[in-house]
Coordinates of C-alpha atoms in Angstrom, one line a residue:
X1 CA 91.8 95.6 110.3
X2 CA 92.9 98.6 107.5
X3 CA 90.1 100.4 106.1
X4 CA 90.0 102.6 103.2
X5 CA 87.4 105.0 102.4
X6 CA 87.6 107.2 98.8
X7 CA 86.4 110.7 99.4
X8 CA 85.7 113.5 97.5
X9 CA 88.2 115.3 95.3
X10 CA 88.6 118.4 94.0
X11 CA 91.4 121.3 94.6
X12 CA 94.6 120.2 96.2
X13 CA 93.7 117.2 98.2
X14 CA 95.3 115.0 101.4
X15 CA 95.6 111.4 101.4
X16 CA 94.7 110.5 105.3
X17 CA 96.1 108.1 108.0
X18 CA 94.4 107.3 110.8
X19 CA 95.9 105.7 113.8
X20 CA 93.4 104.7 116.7
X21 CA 92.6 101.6 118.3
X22 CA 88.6 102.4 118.9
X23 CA 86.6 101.4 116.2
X24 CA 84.4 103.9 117.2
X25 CA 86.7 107.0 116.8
X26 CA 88.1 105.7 113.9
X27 CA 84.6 105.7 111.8
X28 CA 83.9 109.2 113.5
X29 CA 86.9 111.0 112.5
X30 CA 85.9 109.1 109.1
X31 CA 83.0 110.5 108.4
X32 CA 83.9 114.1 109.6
X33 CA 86.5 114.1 106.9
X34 CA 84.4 112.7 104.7
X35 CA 82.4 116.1 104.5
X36 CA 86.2 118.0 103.9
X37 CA 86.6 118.4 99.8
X38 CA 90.5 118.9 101.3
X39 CA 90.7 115.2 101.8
X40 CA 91.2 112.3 99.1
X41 CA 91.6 108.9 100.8
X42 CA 91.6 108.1 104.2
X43 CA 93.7 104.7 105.4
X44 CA 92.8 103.1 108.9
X45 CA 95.0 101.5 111.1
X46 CA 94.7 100.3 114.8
X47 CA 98.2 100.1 115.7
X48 CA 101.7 101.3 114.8
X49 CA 103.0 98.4 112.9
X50 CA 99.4 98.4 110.4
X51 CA 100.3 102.0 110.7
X52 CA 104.2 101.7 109.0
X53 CA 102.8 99.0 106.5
X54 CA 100.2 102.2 105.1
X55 CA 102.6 104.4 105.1
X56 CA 105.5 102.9 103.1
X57 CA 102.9 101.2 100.9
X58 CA 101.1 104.7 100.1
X59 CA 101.6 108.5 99.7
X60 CA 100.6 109.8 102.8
X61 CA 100.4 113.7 103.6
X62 CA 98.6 113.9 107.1
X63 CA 98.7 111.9 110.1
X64 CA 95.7 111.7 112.9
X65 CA 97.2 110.2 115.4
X66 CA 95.6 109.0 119.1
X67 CA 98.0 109.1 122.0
X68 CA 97.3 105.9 123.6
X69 CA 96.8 103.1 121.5
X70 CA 96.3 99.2 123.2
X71 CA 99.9 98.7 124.7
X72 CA 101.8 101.4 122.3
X73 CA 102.2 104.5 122.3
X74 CA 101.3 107.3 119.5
X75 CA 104.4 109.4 120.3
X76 CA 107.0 105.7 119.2
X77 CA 105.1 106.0 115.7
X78 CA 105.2 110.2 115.2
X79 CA 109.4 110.3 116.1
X80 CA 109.6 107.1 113.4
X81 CA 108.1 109.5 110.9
X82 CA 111.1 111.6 111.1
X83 CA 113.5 109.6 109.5
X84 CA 111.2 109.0 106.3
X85 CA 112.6 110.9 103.1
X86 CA 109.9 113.3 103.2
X87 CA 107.2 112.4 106.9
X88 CA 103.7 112.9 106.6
X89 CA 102.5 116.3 108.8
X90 CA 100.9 114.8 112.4
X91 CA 98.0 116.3 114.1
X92 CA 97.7 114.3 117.5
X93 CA 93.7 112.8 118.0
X94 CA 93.0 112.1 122.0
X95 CA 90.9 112.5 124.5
X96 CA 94.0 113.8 126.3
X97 CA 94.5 117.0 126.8
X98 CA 98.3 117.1 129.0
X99 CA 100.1 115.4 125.9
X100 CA 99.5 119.0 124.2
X101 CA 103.5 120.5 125.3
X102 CA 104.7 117.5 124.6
X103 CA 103.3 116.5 120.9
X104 CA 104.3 120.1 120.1
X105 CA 108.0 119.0 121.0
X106 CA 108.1 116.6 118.0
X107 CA 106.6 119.1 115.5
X108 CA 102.8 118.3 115.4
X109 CA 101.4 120.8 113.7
X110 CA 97.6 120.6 115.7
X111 CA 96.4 118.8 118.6
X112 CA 92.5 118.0 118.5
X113 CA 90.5 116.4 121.2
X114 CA 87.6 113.8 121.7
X115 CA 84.8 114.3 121.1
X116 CA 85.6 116.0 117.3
X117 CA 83.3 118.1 115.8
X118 CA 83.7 119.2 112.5
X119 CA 84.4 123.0 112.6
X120 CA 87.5 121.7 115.1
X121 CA 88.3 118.8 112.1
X122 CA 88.1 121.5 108.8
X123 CA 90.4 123.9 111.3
X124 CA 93.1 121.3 111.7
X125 CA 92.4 120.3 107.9
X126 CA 93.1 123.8 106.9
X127 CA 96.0 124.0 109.1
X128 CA 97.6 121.5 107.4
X129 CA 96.9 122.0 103.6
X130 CA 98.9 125.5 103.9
X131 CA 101.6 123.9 106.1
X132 CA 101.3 121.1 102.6
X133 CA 101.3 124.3 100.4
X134 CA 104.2 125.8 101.9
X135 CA 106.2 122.3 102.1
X136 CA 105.9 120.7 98.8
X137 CA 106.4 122.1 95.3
X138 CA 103.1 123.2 93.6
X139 CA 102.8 121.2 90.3
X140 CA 99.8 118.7 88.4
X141 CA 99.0 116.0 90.2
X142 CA 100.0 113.3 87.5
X143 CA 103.5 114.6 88.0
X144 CA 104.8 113.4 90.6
X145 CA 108.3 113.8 92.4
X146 CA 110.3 111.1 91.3
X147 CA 110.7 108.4 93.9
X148 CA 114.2 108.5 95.7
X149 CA 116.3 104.8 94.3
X150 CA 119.4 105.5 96.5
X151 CA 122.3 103.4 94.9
X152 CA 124.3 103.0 98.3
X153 CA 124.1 103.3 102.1
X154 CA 126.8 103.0 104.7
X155 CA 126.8 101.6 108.2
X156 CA 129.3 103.0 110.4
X157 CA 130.5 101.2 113.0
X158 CA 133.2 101.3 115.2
X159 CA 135.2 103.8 113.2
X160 CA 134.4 101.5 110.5
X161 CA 132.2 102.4 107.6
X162 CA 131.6 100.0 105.2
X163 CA 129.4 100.7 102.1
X164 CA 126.5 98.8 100.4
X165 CA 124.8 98.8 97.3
X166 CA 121.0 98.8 97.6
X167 CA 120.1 96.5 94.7
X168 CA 122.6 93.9 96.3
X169 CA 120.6 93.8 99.3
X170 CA 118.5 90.7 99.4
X171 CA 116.9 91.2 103.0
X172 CA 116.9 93.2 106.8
X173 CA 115.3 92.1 110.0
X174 CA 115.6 93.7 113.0
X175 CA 115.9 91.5 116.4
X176 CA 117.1 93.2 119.5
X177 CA 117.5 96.7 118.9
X178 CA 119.6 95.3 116.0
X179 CA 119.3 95.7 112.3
X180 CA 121.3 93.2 110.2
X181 CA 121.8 93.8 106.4
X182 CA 121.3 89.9 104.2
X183 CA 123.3 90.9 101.1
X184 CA 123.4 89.1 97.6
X185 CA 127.0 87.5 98.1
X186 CA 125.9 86.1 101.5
X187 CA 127.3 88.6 103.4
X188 CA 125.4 90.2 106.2
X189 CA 126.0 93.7 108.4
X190 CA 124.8 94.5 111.9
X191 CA 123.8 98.1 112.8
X192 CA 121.9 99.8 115.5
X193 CA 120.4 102.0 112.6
X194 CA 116.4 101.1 112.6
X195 CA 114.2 99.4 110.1
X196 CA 112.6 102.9 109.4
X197 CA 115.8 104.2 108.3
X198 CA 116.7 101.9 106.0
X199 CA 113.0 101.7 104.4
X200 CA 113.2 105.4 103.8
X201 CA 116.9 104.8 101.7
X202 CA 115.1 102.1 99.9
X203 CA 113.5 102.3 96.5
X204 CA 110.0 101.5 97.5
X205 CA 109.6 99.2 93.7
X206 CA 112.0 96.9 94.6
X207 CA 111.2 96.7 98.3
X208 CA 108.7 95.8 100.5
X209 CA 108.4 95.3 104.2
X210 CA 106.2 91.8 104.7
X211 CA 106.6 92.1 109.1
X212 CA 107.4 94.7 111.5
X213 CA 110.7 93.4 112.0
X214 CA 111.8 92.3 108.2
X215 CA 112.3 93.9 104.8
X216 CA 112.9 92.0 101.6
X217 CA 114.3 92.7 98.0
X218 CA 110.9 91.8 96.4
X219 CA 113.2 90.9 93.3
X220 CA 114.8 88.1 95.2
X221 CA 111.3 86.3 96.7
X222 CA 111.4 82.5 95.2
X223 CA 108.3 81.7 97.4
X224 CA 105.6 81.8 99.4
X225 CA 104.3 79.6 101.4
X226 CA 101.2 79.0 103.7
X227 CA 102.6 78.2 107.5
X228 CA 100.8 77.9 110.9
X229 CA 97.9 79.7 112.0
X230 CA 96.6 80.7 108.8
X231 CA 100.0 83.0 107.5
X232 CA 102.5 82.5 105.3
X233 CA 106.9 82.6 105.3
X234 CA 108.6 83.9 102.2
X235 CA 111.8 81.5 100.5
X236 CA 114.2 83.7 99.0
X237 CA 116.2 82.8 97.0
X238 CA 119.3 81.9 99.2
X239 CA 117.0 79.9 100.7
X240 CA 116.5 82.6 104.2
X241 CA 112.9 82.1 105.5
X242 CA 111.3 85.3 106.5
X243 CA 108.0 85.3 108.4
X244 CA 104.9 87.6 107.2
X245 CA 103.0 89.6 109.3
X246 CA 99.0 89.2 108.9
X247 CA 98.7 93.5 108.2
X248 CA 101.4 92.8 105.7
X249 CA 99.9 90.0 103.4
X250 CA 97.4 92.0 101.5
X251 CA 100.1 94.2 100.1
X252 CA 102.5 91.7 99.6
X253 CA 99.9 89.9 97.4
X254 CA 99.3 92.9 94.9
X255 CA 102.6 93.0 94.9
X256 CA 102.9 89.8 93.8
X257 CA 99.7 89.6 91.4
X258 CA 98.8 87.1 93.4

């Protein structure tokens, strides 16, 4: 289940994921960055799929990130992150120390071990807000980049690209390796491009992913409706049925004012 804890503020400060299934870790990391003025908020997720909900939902600048996590696998979320418009930085979190040449490979920027300790955690915190500093453009923080609104994308296939408007896309869902495109005019497009690709072409306030495999035009939901075991299915408004995932729902709702 996503937790969120508001730290302290003050200079430049980090908005935090982290990614570990043991409930334990999790609230130790926690509180170590708790005592870090560096940090701002810290988001919680158990998984990869609560971890891709946090991170297209919120501005996140740092990833700690545990290498094996239930049945996946830390490194299938940290190669994800490199198709977003502009990825969080990753510092791997284990209890694994012959993942280190590898995690390097994909760009982490620190690799810290179980049990932490705080000197270890401010080191990799420190590490990270000059890799920030040198990364990102140094202004206020109530100005903001402006948020990328893409007006199309194209899908190559075949020799064959064909190009789409993003407002005219009403919804994606990925099944079999396969993303296919639901447009406005009842069209749809198949491509072996990923949901993570797309999401990061997408402007994030008319989109919203509501499941692991499925993003919607949040413009073009007519409904939503309870269905079994205690979730819900959206009706949009060509009347496609697209399933919510339970880590989803809570966004979805303030999204919704609901």
């Amino acid at each position: 289940m996503k937790n969120i804890f508001l730290l302290k503020t003050g200079g430049s400060c980090m908005n935090v994921l982290l990614v570990d299934d043991e409930p334990l870790a999790r609230d130790e990391l926690a509180y170590l960055l708790q005592q870090n003025i560096t940090v701002n908020t810290v988001f919680k997720a158990e998984g990869v799929k609560e971890a891709l909900a946090l991170l297209f939902a919120h501005h996140i600048d740092l990833v700690f990130l545990d290498i094996s996590l239930n049945e996946e696998n830390g490194f299938t979320l940290a190669k994800e992150l490199h198709q977003l418009n502009t990825p969080p930085l990753v510092i791997f979190a284990t209890a694994y120390d012959k993942y280190a040449v590898q995690a390097f490979d994909i760009n982490a920027i620190d690799y810290v071990l179980k049990p932490f300790d705080q000197e270890r955690i401010n080191q990799a915190l420190q590490k990270a807000k000059l890799a920030l500093s040198t990364r990102l453009p140094q202004g206020p923080p109530s100005s903001p980049a402006p948020q990328k609104d893409n007006q199309f994308i194209t899908l190559t296939n075949d020799e064959r690209t064909v190009v789409i408007k993003t407002r005219e896309i009403l919804a994606a869902t990925v099944e079999n390796g396969e993303l296919t495109i639901f447009t406005l005019d009842g069209k749809k497009y198949v491509s072996h491009e990923t949901l993570v690709w797309l999401r990061s072409h997408l402007a994030a306030q008319h989109f919203i992913q509501v499941h692991r495999s499925a993003i919607v035009n949040i413009d073009n939901i007519r409904e939503l409706q309870p269905w079994f075991n205690h979730t819900f299915i959206l009706i949009m408004t060509n009347n496609q049925r697209i399933p919510v995932g339970r880590s989803y729902l809570k966004v979805l709702k303030t999204r919704l004012n609901m």
